[in-house]
Amino acid sequence: MKRTPLDKNNNSDFFEHSFLKSSLSPDDLSTQELLERQCRYDRTIKRTGDIVFSLLVILVGAPFFILIGLLVKLSSPGPVFYLQERLGRNYMFFGCIKFRTMHPEADSLLENLLAREPSLKAEFEKDFKLRDDPRITPIGRFLRVSSLDELPQFFNVLQGHMSIVGPRPIVLQEVQRYGPYMKEVASVRPGITGLWQVSGRNNLTYRRRVMLDLFYVRKRSFIMDLRIFLRTFGVLLFPRDRGAY
């Protein structure tokens, strides 16, 4: 998918900040200044580590990738992979790659369901998720709970669209919820894992997710990345508190 920039000047809600009321205030910095502030770690060491580890995962895990792909294909008709447009660094859109976890007719299923059930529509509009989502296949539910559906994102890392550790990659509809903090969050690559993923995921309020992303962007370091990376393994092994669905 071709990367395209977000025209933030045409988004009237872009700098609406009523959603965010906290002690953290937005820095009066341009996007260019934020990029210039990035340290050598971001530009070289972190990127090198991302590439090396992603290559290792893809090469060593190739048989596992093939097995998951076969299970996805056998579970329902449709493609093995699913690409969703997400917002990356510098407001550039990219195709976030995942193993497909939904039925091919997922969009029409969702549209009909939300039209019939106002309560589900409210739930979906809150976090863009449904706890009991009928669109998800049985194998897809397992892949989501185990986070195995996100393995193909290592290809996004190799392409330079994502990092292993970073803020959560968001869809266009979520931009307004970041208010004036969006330009800081968009100054770094989104990550496969990050603070919100190891701090409760869907059990968190959306405001808390935004604050965690902002905290990471402002305080990121090798030590923080290492702690998040190691904590991710614990979350994957003991998922009871992570709230994935």
Short mmCIF file of C-alpha atoms in Angstrom, two decimals:
data_model
loop_
_atom_site.label_atom_id
_atom_site.label_comp_id
_atom_site.label_asym_id
_atom_site.label_seq_id
_atom_site.Cartn_x
_atom_site.Cartn_y
_atom_site.Cartn_z
CA MET A 1 0.00 0.00 0.00
CA LYS A 2 1.38 3.40 -0.96
CA ARG A 3 2.13 5.67 1.97
CA THR A 4 0.15 8.89 1.88
CA PRO A 5 0.28 11.87 4.24
CA LEU A 6 -2.58 13.01 6.43
CA ASP A 7 -3.71 16.53 5.63
CA LYS A 8 -4.17 17.64 9.22
CA ASN A 9 -5.17 21.14 8.13
CA ASN A 10 -8.44 19.74 6.73
CA ASN A 11 -9.35 17.92 9.93
CA SER A 12 -11.43 20.37 11.94
CA ASP A 13 -11.27 18.17 15.03
CA PHE A 14 -7.53 17.69 14.90
CA PHE A 15 -6.64 20.07 17.71
CA GLU A 16 -9.80 19.61 19.74
CA HIS A 17 -8.50 18.89 23.24
CA SER A 18 -11.63 18.64 25.34
CA PHE A 19 -11.04 14.89 25.53
CA LEU A 20 -7.67 15.36 27.19
CA LYS A 21 -7.52 17.18 30.50
CA SER A 22 -4.40 16.27 32.43
CA SER A 23 -1.24 17.76 33.89
CA LEU A 24 0.55 17.01 30.62
CA SER A 25 0.39 19.99 28.28
CA PRO A 26 1.41 19.98 24.61
CA ASP A 27 4.84 21.36 23.81
CA ASP A 28 4.85 24.33 21.48
CA LEU A 29 7.02 22.55 18.92
CA SER A 30 6.67 22.07 15.20
CA THR A 31 6.81 18.58 13.74
CA GLN A 32 10.22 19.40 12.25
CA GLU A 33 11.57 20.44 15.66
CA LEU A 34 10.25 17.26 17.20
CA LEU A 35 12.02 15.20 14.54
CA GLU A 36 15.26 17.12 15.08
CA ARG A 37 15.01 16.41 18.81
CA GLN A 38 15.19 12.67 18.22
CA CYS A 39 18.40 11.25 19.62
CA ARG A 40 21.01 9.09 17.95
CA TYR A 41 19.39 6.07 19.57
CA ASP A 42 16.20 6.57 17.55
CA ARG A 43 18.01 7.12 14.26
CA THR A 44 20.65 4.39 14.37
CA ILE A 45 20.77 1.96 17.30
CA LYS A 46 17.03 1.45 17.59
CA ARG A 47 16.54 1.10 13.84
CA THR A 48 19.41 -1.38 13.54
CA GLY A 49 17.97 -3.47 16.37
CA ASP A 50 14.54 -3.39 14.74
CA ILE A 51 15.92 -4.71 11.45
CA VAL A 52 18.10 -7.44 12.96
CA PHE A 53 15.42 -8.76 15.31
CA SER A 54 12.70 -8.66 12.65
CA LEU A 55 14.85 -10.61 10.20
CA LEU A 56 15.55 -13.16 12.93
CA VAL A 57 11.85 -13.58 13.75
CA ILE A 58 10.86 -13.92 10.09
CA LEU A 59 13.61 -16.39 9.19
CA VAL A 60 13.36 -18.58 12.29
CA GLY A 61 9.58 -18.36 12.44
CA ALA A 62 8.93 -19.03 8.74
CA PRO A 63 7.45 -22.53 9.34
CA PHE A 64 5.20 -21.07 12.03
CA PHE A 65 4.07 -18.31 9.68
CA ILE A 66 3.18 -20.94 7.08
CA LEU A 67 1.24 -23.02 9.63
CA ILE A 68 -0.79 -20.03 10.81
CA GLY A 69 -1.46 -19.07 7.20
CA LEU A 70 -2.81 -22.55 6.45
CA LEU A 71 -5.07 -22.44 9.52
CA VAL A 72 -6.42 -19.04 8.50
CA LYS A 73 -7.08 -20.25 4.97
CA LEU A 74 -8.81 -23.44 6.15
CA SER A 75 -10.95 -21.63 8.75
CA SER A 76 -12.81 -19.48 6.20
CA PRO A 77 -12.54 -18.36 2.57
CA GLY A 78 -10.53 -15.26 1.86
CA PRO A 79 -6.94 -14.01 1.94
CA VAL A 80 -4.40 -15.03 4.57
CA PHE A 81 -3.35 -11.47 5.37
CA TYR A 82 -5.34 -8.35 6.17
CA LEU A 83 -4.04 -4.84 5.53
CA GLN A 84 -5.52 -1.95 7.47
CA GLU A 85 -4.57 1.66 6.87
CA ARG A 86 -2.85 3.08 9.96
CA LEU A 87 -1.20 6.39 10.72
CA GLY A 88 2.59 6.24 11.00
CA ARG A 89 5.47 8.61 11.58
CA ASN A 90 5.20 12.07 10.03
CA TYR A 91 1.45 11.53 9.46
CA MET A 92 2.14 9.00 6.71
CA PHE A 93 -0.44 6.25 6.18
CA PHE A 94 0.76 2.68 5.67
CA GLY A 95 -0.81 -0.75 5.35
CA CYS A 96 -0.51 -2.48 8.74
CA ILE A 97 -0.21 -6.23 8.04
CA LYS A 98 -1.94 -8.87 10.16
CA PHE A 99 -3.12 -12.42 9.75
CA ARG A 100 -6.79 -12.23 8.82
CA THR A 101 -8.98 -12.97 11.85
CA MET A 102 -12.41 -12.05 10.45
CA HIS A 103 -14.85 -13.43 7.93
CA PRO A 104 -14.50 -11.94 4.41
CA GLU A 105 -17.89 -10.22 4.71
CA ALA A 106 -16.89 -8.56 8.01
CA ASP A 107 -17.71 -5.00 6.92
CA SER A 108 -21.28 -5.79 5.89
CA LEU A 109 -21.78 -7.90 9.03
CA LEU A 110 -20.67 -4.99 11.20
CA GLU A 111 -22.84 -2.47 9.37
CA ASN A 112 -25.96 -4.62 9.76
CA LEU A 113 -25.19 -5.43 13.39
CA LEU A 114 -24.67 -1.81 14.43
CA ALA A 115 -27.84 -0.77 12.62
CA ARG A 116 -29.86 -3.34 14.59
CA GLU A 117 -28.22 -2.96 18.01
CA PRO A 118 -27.80 0.60 19.38
CA SER A 119 -25.94 -0.71 22.45
CA LEU A 120 -23.35 -2.43 20.28
CA LYS A 121 -23.04 0.70 18.16
CA ALA A 122 -22.24 2.70 21.29
CA GLU A 123 -19.70 0.08 22.37
CA PHE A 124 -18.01 0.13 18.97
CA GLU A 125 -17.89 3.93 18.77
CA LYS A 126 -16.22 4.08 22.17
CA ASP A 127 -13.11 2.01 21.36
CA PHE A 128 -13.70 0.75 17.79
CA LYS A 129 -14.03 -2.80 19.14
CA LEU A 130 -16.72 -5.28 20.19
CA ARG A 131 -16.12 -7.70 23.03
CA ASP A 132 -18.26 -10.44 21.42
CA ASP A 133 -17.53 -9.68 17.79
CA PRO A 134 -19.42 -12.02 15.41
CA ARG A 135 -17.06 -11.10 12.58
CA ILE A 136 -14.16 -12.99 14.15
CA THR A 137 -13.49 -16.59 13.12
CA PRO A 138 -12.72 -19.27 15.76
CA ILE A 139 -9.05 -19.42 14.76
CA GLY A 140 -9.07 -15.64 14.55
CA ARG A 141 -10.17 -15.33 18.16
CA PHE A 142 -7.25 -17.51 19.26
CA LEU A 143 -4.82 -15.49 17.16
CA ARG A 144 -6.06 -12.25 18.70
CA VAL A 145 -5.93 -13.43 22.29
CA SER A 146 -2.41 -14.76 21.75
CA SER A 147 -1.40 -11.73 19.63
CA LEU A 148 -0.15 -14.10 16.93
CA ASP A 149 -2.18 -12.18 14.36
CA GLU A 150 0.35 -9.36 14.73
CA LEU A 151 3.40 -11.41 13.68
CA PRO A 152 3.30 -10.14 10.06
CA GLN A 153 3.94 -6.64 11.39
CA PHE A 154 7.62 -7.55 11.48
CA PHE A 155 7.45 -7.01 7.71
CA ASN A 156 6.18 -3.48 8.46
CA VAL A 157 9.25 -3.01 10.67
CA LEU A 158 11.58 -4.05 7.84
CA GLN A 159 9.80 -1.62 5.51
CA GLY A 160 10.44 1.20 7.97
CA HIS A 161 6.77 1.82 8.73
CA MET A 162 6.92 0.52 12.31
CA SER A 163 9.30 -0.18 15.16
CA ILE A 164 9.28 -3.13 17.55
CA VAL A 165 8.56 -0.80 20.49
CA GLY A 166 6.61 2.42 20.07
CA PRO A 167 3.21 4.11 20.37
CA ARG A 168 0.12 2.26 19.21
CA PRO A 169 -0.56 2.49 15.45
CA ILE A 170 -3.94 4.18 15.13
CA VAL A 171 -6.60 4.52 12.45
CA LEU A 172 -7.76 7.88 11.07
CA GLN A 173 -10.92 7.91 13.22
CA GLU A 174 -8.76 7.95 16.37
CA VAL A 175 -6.68 11.01 15.49
CA GLN A 176 -9.06 13.52 17.10
CA ARG A 177 -8.84 11.65 20.40
CA TYR A 178 -5.15 12.53 20.67
CA GLY A 179 -5.94 16.23 20.40
CA PRO A 180 -2.88 18.53 20.53
CA TYR A 181 -0.66 15.59 21.50
CA MET A 182 -0.96 13.96 18.08
CA LYS A 183 2.03 15.71 16.54
CA GLU A 184 4.30 14.36 19.28
CA VAL A 185 2.99 10.82 18.94
CA ALA A 186 3.34 11.05 15.15
CA SER A 187 7.00 12.08 15.46
CA VAL A 188 8.09 8.46 16.04
CA ARG A 189 7.35 5.13 14.38
CA PRO A 190 4.42 3.21 15.91
CA GLY A 191 5.34 -0.09 17.54
CA ILE A 192 4.31 -3.73 17.50
CA THR A 193 4.39 -3.50 21.29
CA GLY A 194 4.47 -0.55 23.65
CA LEU A 195 3.45 0.79 27.04
CA TRP A 196 -0.28 0.40 26.45
CA GLN A 197 0.13 -3.21 25.29
CA VAL A 198 1.88 -4.21 28.51
CA SER A 199 -0.33 -2.08 30.77
CA GLY A 200 -3.75 -3.60 30.23
CA ARG A 201 -4.54 -2.98 26.56
CA ASN A 202 -8.32 -2.98 26.15
CA ASN A 203 -8.86 -2.79 29.91
CA LEU A 204 -7.56 0.78 29.81
CA THR A 205 -9.61 3.87 29.15
CA TYR A 206 -8.84 5.58 25.87
CA ARG A 207 -7.53 8.63 27.70
CA ARG A 208 -5.07 6.41 29.55
CA ARG A 209 -3.87 4.90 26.27
CA VAL A 210 -3.16 8.38 24.92
CA MET A 211 -1.25 9.34 28.06
CA LEU A 212 0.86 6.17 27.89
CA ASP A 213 1.72 6.83 24.24
CA LEU A 214 2.67 10.41 25.07
CA PHE A 215 4.74 9.34 28.07
CA TYR A 216 6.65 6.88 25.90
CA VAL A 217 7.37 9.46 23.19
CA ARG A 218 8.71 11.97 25.73
CA LYS A 219 10.71 9.51 27.86
CA ARG A 220 11.80 6.85 25.35
CA SER A 221 15.23 5.34 25.86
CA PHE A 222 17.07 2.07 25.41
CA ILE A 223 16.27 1.03 28.99
CA MET A 224 12.57 1.79 28.57
CA ASP A 225 12.42 -0.14 25.30
CA LEU A 226 14.19 -3.09 26.89
CA ARG A 227 11.77 -3.14 29.83
CA ILE A 228 8.74 -2.99 27.54
CA PHE A 229 10.22 -5.68 25.30
CA LEU A 230 10.83 -8.06 28.22
CA ARG A 231 7.46 -7.27 29.80
CA THR A 232 5.78 -8.20 26.50
CA PHE A 233 6.86 -11.82 26.91
CA GLY A 234 5.21 -11.96 30.34
CA VAL A 235 2.01 -10.48 28.93
CA LEU A 236 1.99 -13.03 26.10
CA LEU A 237 2.58 -15.95 28.47
CA PHE A 238 0.07 -14.76 31.08
CA PRO A 239 -2.62 -12.87 29.12
CA ARG A 240 -5.33 -12.81 31.78
CA ASP A 241 -4.83 -9.11 32.57
CA ARG A 242 -4.14 -7.82 29.11
CA GLY A 243 -7.71 -7.53 27.91
CA ALA A 244 -7.15 -8.64 24.33
CA TYR A 245 -10.24 -9.46 22.28
#
